[in-house]
mmCIF file of C-alpha atoms in Angstrom:
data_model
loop_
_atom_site.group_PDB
_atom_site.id
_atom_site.type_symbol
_atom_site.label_atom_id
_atom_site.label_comp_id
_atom_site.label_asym_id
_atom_site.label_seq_id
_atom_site.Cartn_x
_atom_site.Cartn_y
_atom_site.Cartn_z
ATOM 1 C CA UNK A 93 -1.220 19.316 -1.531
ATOM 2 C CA UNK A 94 0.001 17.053 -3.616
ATOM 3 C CA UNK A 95 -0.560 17.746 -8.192
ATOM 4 C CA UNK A 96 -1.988 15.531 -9.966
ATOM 5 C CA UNK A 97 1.353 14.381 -11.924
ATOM 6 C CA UNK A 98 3.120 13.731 -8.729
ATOM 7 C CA UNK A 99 1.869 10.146 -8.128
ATOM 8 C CA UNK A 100 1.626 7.278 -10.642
ATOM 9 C CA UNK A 101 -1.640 7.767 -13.068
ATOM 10 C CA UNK A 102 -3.263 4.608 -11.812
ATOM 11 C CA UNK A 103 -4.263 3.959 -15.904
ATOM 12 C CA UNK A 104 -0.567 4.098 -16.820
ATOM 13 C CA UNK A 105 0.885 1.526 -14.601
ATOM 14 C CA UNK A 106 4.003 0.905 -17.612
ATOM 15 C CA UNK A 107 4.595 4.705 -17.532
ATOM 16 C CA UNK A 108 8.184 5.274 -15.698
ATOM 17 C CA UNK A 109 7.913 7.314 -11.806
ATOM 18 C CA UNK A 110 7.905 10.898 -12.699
ATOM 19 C CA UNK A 111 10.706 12.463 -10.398
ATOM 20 C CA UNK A 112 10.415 15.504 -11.323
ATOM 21 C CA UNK A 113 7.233 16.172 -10.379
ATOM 22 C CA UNK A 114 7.214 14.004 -7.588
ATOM 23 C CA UNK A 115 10.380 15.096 -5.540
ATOM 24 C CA UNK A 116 9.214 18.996 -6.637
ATOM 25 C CA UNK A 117 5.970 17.990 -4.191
ATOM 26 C CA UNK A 118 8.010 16.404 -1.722
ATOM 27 C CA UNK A 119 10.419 18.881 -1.069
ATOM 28 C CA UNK A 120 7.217 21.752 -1.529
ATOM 29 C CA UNK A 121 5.413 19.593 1.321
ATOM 30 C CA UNK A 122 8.279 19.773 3.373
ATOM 31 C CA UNK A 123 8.709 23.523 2.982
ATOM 32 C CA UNK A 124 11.484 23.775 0.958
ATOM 33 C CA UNK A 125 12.015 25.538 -2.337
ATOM 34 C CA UNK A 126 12.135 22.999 -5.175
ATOM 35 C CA UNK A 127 15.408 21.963 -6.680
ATOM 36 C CA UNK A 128 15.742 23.424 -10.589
ATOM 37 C CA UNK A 129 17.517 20.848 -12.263
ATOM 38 C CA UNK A 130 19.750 22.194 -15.195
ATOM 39 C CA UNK A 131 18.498 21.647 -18.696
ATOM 40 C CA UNK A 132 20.344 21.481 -21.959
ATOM 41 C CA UNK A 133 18.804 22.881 -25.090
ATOM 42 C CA UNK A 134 22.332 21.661 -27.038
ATOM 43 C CA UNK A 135 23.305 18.279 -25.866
ATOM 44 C CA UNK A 136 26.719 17.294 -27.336
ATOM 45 C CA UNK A 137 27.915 14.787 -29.262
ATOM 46 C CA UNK A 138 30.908 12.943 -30.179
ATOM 47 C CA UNK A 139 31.049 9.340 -32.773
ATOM 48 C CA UNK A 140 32.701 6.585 -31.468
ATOM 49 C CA UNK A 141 36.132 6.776 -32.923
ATOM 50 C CA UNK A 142 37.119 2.838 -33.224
ATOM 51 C CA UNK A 143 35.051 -0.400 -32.651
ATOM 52 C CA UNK A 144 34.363 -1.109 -28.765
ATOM 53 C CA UNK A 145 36.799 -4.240 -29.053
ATOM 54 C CA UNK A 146 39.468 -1.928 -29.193
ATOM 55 C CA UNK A 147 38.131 1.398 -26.906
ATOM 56 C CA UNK A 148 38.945 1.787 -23.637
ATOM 57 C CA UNK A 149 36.318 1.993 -21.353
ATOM 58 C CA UNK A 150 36.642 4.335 -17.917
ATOM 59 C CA UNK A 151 33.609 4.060 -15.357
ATOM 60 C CA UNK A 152 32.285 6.736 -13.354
ATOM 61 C CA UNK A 153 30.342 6.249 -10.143
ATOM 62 C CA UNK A 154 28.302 8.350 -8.236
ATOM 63 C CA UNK A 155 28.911 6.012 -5.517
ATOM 64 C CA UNK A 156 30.950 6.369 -2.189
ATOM 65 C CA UNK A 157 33.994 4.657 -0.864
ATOM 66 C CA UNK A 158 33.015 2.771 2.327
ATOM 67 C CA UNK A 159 34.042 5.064 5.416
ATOM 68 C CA UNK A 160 34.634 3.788 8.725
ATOM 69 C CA UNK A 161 33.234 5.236 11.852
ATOM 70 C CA UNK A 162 30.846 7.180 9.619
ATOM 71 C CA UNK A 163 27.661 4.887 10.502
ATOM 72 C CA UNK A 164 25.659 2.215 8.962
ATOM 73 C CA UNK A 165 26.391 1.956 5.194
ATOM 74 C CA UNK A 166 25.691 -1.356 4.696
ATOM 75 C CA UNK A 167 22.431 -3.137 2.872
ATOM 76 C CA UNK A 168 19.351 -1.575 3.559
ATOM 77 C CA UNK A 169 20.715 1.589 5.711
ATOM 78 C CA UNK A 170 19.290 4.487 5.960
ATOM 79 C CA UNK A 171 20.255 7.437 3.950
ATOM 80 C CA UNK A 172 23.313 8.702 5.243
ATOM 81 C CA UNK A 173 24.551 11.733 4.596
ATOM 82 C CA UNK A 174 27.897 11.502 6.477
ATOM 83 C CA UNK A 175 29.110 8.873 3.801
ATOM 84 C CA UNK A 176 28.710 11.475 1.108
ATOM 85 C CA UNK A 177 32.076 13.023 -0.230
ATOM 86 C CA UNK A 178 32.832 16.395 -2.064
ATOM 87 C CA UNK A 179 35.591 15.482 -3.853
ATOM 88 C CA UNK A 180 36.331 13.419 -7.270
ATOM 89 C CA UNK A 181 37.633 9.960 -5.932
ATOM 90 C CA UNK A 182 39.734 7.686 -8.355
ATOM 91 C CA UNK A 183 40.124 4.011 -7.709
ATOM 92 C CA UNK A 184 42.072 1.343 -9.200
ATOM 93 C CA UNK A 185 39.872 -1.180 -11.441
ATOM 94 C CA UNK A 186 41.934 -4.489 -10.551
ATOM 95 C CA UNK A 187 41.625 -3.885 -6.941
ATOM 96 C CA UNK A 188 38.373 -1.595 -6.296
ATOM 97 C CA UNK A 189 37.355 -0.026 -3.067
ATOM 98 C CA UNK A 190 34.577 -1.168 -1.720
ATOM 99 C CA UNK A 191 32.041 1.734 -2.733
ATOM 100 C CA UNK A 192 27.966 1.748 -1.444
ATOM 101 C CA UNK A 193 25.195 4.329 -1.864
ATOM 102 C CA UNK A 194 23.846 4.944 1.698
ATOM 103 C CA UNK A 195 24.609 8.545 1.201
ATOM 104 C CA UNK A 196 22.298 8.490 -1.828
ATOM 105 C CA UNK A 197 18.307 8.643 -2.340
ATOM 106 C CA UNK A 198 17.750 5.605 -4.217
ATOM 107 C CA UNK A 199 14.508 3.435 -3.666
ATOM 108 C CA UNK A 200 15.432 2.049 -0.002
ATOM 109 C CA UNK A 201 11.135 0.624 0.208
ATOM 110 C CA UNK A 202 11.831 -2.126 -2.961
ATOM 111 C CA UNK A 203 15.439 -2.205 -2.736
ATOM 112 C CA UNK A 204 18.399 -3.186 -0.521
ATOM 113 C CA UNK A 205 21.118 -2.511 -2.083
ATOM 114 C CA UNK A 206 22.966 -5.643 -1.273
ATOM 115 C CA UNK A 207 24.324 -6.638 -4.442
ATOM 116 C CA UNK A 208 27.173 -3.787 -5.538
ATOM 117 C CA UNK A 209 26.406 -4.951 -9.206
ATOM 118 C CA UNK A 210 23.534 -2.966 -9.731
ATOM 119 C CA UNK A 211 25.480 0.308 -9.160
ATOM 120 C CA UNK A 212 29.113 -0.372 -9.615
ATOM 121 C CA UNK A 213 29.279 -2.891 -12.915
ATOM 122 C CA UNK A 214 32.988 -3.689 -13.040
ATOM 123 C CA UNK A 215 32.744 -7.384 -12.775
ATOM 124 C CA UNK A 216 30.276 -7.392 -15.558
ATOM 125 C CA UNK A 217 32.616 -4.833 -17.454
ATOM 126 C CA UNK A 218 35.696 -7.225 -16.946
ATOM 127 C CA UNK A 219 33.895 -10.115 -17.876
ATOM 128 C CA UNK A 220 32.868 -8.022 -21.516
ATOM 129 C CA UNK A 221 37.171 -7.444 -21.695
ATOM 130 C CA UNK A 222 37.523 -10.746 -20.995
ATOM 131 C CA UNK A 223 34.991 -11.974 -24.003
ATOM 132 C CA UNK A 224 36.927 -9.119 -26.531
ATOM 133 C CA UNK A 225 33.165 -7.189 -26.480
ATOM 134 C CA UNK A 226 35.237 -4.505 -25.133
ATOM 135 C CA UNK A 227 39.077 -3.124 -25.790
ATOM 136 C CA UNK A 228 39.933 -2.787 -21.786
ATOM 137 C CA UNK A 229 39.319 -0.781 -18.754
ATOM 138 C CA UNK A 230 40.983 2.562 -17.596
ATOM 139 C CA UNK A 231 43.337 1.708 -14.855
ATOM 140 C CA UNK A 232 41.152 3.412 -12.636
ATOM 141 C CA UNK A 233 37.297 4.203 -12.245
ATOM 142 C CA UNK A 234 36.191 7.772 -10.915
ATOM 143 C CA UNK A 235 33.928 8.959 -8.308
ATOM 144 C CA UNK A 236 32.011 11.864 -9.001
ATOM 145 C CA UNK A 237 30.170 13.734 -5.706
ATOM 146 C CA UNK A 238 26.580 13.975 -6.074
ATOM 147 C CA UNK A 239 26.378 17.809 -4.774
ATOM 148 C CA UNK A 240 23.512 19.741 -5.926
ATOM 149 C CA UNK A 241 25.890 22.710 -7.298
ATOM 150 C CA UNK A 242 25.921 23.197 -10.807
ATOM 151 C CA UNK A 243 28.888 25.028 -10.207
ATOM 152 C CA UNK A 244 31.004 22.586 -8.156
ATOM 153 C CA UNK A 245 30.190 20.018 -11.222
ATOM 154 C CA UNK A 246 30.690 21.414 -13.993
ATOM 155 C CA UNK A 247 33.354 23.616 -12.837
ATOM 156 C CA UNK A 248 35.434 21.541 -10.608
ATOM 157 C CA UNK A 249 34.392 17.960 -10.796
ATOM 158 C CA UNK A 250 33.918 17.301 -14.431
ATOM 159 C CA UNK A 251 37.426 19.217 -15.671
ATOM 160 C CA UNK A 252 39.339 16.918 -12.669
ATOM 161 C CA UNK A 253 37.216 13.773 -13.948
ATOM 162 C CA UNK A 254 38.114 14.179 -18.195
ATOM 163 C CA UNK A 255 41.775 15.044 -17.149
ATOM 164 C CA UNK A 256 41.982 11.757 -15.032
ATOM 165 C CA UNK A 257 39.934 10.023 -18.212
ATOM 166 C CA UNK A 258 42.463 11.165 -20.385
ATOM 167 C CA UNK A 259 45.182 10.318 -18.592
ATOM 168 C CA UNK A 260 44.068 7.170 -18.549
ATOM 169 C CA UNK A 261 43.717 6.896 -22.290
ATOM 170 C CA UNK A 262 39.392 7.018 -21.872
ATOM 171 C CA UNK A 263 38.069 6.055 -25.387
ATOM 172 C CA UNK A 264 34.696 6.056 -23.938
ATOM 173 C CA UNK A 265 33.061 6.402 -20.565
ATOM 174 C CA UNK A 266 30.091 4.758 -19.115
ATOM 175 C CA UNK A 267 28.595 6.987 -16.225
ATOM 176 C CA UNK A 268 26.083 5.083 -13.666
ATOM 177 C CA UNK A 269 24.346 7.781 -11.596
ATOM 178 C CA UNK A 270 22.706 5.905 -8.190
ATOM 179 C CA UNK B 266 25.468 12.760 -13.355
ATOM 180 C CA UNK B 267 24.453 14.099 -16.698
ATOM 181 C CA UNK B 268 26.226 17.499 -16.328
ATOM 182 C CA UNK B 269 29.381 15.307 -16.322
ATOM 183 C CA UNK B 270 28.496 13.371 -19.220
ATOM 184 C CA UNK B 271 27.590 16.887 -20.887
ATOM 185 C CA UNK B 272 31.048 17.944 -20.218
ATOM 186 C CA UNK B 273 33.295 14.469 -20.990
ATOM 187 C CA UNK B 274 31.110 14.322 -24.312
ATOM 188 C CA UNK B 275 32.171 18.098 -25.213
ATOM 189 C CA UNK B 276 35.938 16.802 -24.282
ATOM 190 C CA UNK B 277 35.096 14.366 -27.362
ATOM 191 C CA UNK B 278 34.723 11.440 -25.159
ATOM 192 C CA UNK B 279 31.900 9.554 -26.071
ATOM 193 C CA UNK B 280 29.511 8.853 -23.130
ATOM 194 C CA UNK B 281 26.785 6.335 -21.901
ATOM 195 C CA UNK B 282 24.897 7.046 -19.179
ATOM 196 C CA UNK B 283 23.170 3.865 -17.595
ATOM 197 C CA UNK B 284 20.415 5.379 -15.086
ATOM 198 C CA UNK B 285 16.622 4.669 -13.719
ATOM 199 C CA UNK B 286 15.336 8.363 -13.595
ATOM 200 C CA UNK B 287 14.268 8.620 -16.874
ATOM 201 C CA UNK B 288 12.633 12.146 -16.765
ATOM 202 C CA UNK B 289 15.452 14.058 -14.726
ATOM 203 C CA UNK B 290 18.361 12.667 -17.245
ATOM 204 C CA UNK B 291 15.803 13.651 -20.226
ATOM 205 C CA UNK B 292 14.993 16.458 -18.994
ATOM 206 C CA UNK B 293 18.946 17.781 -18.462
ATOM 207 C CA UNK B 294 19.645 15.952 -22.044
ATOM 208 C CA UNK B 295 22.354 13.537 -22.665
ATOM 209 C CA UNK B 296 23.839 11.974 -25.672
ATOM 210 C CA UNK B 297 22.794 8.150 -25.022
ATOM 211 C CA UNK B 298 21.029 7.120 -21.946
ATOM 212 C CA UNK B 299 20.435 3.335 -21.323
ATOM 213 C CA UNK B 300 17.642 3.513 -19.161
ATOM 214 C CA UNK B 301 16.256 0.735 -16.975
ATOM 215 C CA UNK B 302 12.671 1.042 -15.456
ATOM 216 C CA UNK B 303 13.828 -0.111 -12.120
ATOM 217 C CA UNK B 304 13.973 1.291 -8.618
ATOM 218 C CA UNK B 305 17.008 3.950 -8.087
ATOM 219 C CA UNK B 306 19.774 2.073 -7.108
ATOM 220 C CA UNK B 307 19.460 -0.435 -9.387
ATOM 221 C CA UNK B 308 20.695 0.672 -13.284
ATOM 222 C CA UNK B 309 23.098 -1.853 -14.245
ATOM 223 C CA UNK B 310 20.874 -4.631 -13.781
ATOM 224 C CA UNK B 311 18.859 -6.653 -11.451
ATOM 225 C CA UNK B 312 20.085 -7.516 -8.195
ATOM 226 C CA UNK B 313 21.897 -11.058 -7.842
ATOM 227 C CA UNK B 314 20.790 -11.587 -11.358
ATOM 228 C CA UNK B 315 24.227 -11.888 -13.569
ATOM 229 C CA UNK B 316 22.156 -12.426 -16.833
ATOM 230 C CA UNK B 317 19.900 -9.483 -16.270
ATOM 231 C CA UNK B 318 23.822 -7.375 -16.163
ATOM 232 C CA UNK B 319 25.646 -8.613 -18.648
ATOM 233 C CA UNK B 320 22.238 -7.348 -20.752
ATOM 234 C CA UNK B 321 21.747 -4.144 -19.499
ATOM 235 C CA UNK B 322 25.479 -3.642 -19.867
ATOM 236 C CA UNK B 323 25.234 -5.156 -23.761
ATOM 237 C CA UNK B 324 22.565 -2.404 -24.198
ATOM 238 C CA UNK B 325 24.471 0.324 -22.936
ATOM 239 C CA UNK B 326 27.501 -1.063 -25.014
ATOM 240 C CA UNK B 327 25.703 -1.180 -28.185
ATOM 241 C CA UNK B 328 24.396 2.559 -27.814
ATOM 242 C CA UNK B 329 28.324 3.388 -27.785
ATOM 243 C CA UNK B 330 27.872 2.329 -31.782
ATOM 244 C CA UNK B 331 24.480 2.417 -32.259
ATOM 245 C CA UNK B 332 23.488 6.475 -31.544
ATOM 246 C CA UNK B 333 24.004 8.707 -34.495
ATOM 247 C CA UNK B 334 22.803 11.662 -32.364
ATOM 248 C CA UNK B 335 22.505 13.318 -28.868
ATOM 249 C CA UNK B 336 19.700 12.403 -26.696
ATOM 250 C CA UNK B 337 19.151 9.099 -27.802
ATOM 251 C CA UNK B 338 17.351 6.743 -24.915
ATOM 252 C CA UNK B 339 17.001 3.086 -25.577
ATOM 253 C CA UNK B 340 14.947 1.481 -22.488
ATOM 254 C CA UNK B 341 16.752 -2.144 -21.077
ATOM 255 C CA UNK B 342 14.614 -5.193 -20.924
ATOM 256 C CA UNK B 343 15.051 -5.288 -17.093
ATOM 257 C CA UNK B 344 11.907 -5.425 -15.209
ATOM 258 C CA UNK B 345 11.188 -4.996 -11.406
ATOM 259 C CA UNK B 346 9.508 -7.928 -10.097
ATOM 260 C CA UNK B 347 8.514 -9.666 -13.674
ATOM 261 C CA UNK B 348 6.769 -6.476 -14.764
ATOM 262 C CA UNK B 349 4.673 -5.911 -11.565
ATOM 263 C CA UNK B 350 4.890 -2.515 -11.723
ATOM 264 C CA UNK B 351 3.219 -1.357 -7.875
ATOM 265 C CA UNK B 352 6.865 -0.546 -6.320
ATOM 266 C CA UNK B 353 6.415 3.057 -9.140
ATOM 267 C CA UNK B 354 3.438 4.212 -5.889
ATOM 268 C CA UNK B 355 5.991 4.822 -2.816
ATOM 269 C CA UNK B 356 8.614 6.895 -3.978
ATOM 270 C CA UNK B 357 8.182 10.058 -2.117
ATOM 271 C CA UNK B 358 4.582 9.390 -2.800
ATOM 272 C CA UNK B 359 2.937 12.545 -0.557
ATOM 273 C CA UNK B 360 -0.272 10.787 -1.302
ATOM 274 C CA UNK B 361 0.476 7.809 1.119
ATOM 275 C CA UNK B 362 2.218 9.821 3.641
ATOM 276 C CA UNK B 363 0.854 12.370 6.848
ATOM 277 C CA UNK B 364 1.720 15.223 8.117
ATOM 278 C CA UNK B 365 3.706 13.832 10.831
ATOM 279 C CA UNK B 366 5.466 11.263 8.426
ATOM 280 C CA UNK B 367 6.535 14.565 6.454
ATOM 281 C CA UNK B 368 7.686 16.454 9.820
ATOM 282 C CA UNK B 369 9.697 13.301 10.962
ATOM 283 C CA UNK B 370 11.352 12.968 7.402
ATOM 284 C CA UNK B 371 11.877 16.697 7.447
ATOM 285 C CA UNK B 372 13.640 16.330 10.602
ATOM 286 C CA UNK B 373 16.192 13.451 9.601
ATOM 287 C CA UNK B 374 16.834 15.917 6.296
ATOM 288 C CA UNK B 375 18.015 18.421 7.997
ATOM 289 C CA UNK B 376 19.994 16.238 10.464
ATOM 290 C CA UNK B 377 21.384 14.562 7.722
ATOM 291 C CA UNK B 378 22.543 18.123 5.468
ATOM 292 C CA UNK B 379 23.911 18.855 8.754
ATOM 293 C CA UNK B 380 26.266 16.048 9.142
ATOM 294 C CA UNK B 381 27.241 15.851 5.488
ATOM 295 C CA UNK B 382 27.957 19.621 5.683
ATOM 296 C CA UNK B 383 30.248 19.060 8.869
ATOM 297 C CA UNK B 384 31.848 16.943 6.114
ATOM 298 C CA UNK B 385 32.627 19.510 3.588
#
């Protein structure tokens, strides 16, 4: 049955959805073992080494190039997992593949996912270039696969994602997960 | 998501991640997290809202020089619905769902593992 943290305390309406907990009774509900997300007890960090006007910026995306003959991936479809892809994708920023999240579990009740803005922000980015907020953009924005192997991240998708960052002279990266 | 920005920050690339699932990118730990109380699918901004973008994309910008350590959060003005917060109850809510509305969504998991996995 369902704990008492996995829904929404009715007296703390302002308090964000608790994921954790709730896809942990999900998943239990549905008979499957829960997933154990990783944690980190040291979490890195590194200063930004010159002002934003003159960084530039490389975007990663958990999102997925749009695949023909692999089913509805339009607004409002369901989840699909043939869209998904297993390996790091790169894409070039002035002329961007058309990239949606129907392989993805975001929140298909209040959302439709019909405006690519609210997962992919490179117009907004350009726009920030544009207005000298920010130095420039990579050449190219990554796609990282959203596979539930710790492993396959951090051993073969992360490595291939800094080396294309570097490459493409990354002062910073902005990651938007879906 | 975060395990990436784990590993790009150890490269000594400085990282913002811009996300809605506040507890699961806590929990894993990441150096700056611009997070946006807003359905999943939704973290750089409201939908066919530029204004609502261009400030959840300032905020994540100014965390880039803001953060003088790891795990810091700063939570985006962008609200669901002008702060009516009800859509937070259906989320894989197992309160609001039966037993057969688990065994059908069971079903279309597995179908679904099974054709991304014909994929790998």
């Amino acid at each position: 049955m369902a704990s008492v943290d996995s829904v929404l305390p009715e007296a703390f309406p302002t308090q964000p959805i608790q994921y954790l907990s709730r896809t942990r009774a999900w998943y239990s509900a549905l008979g499957y073992e829960p997933y154990r997300w990783p944690h980190h007890d040291q979490v890195p960090f590194a200063p930004l080494a010159k002002p934003l006007a003159e960084s530039r910026l490389g975007l990663v995306t958990t999102a997925a190039p749009l695949q023909a003959d692999t089913g509805d991936q339009g607004p409002g479809a369901a989840y699909n997992g043939s869209a998904k892809f297993f390996d790091v994708y790169t894409s070039p920023t002035d002329d961007p593949a058309d990239v949606r999240i129907s392989h993805i579990g975001y929140d298909r009740i209040h959302s439709k996912a019909d405006d690519a803005n609210t997962w992919l922000p490179l117009t907004r980015l350009n726009e920030a270039v544009e207005a000298g907020r920010l130095g420039s953009l990579t050449a190219r924005f990554y796609g990282a696969p959203t596979v539930r192997r710790v492993r396959s991240t951090t051993e073969t998708h992360a490595p291939e994602i800094i080396q294309a960052l570097r490459d493409d002279g990354a002062d910073v990266a902005l990651l938007v997960p879906t | 998501m975060s395990l990436i920005a784990d590993a790009i920050e150890k490269a000594g690339i400085p990282t913002v991640v811009m996300g809605a699932a506040r507890d699961i990118v806590e929990h894993v730990g990441v150096p700056r997290f611009a997070f946006s109380d807003v359905p999943l699918g939704n973290s750089a901004g409201l939908p066919h809202d530029v204004d609502s973008q261009r400030e959840v994309l300032e905020y994540a910008l100014r965390l880039f020089e803001s953060a003088f350590a790891p795990r810091t959060t700063v939570q985006t003005p962008a609200r669901w619905n002008d702060g009516d917060h009800s859509w937070k109850h259906d989320f894989m809510n197992l309160e609001q769902s039966s037993e057969e509305k688990r065994a059908k969504a069971k079903a279309e998991f597995e179908r679904q593992k099974d054709l991304a996995n014909l994929k790998r």
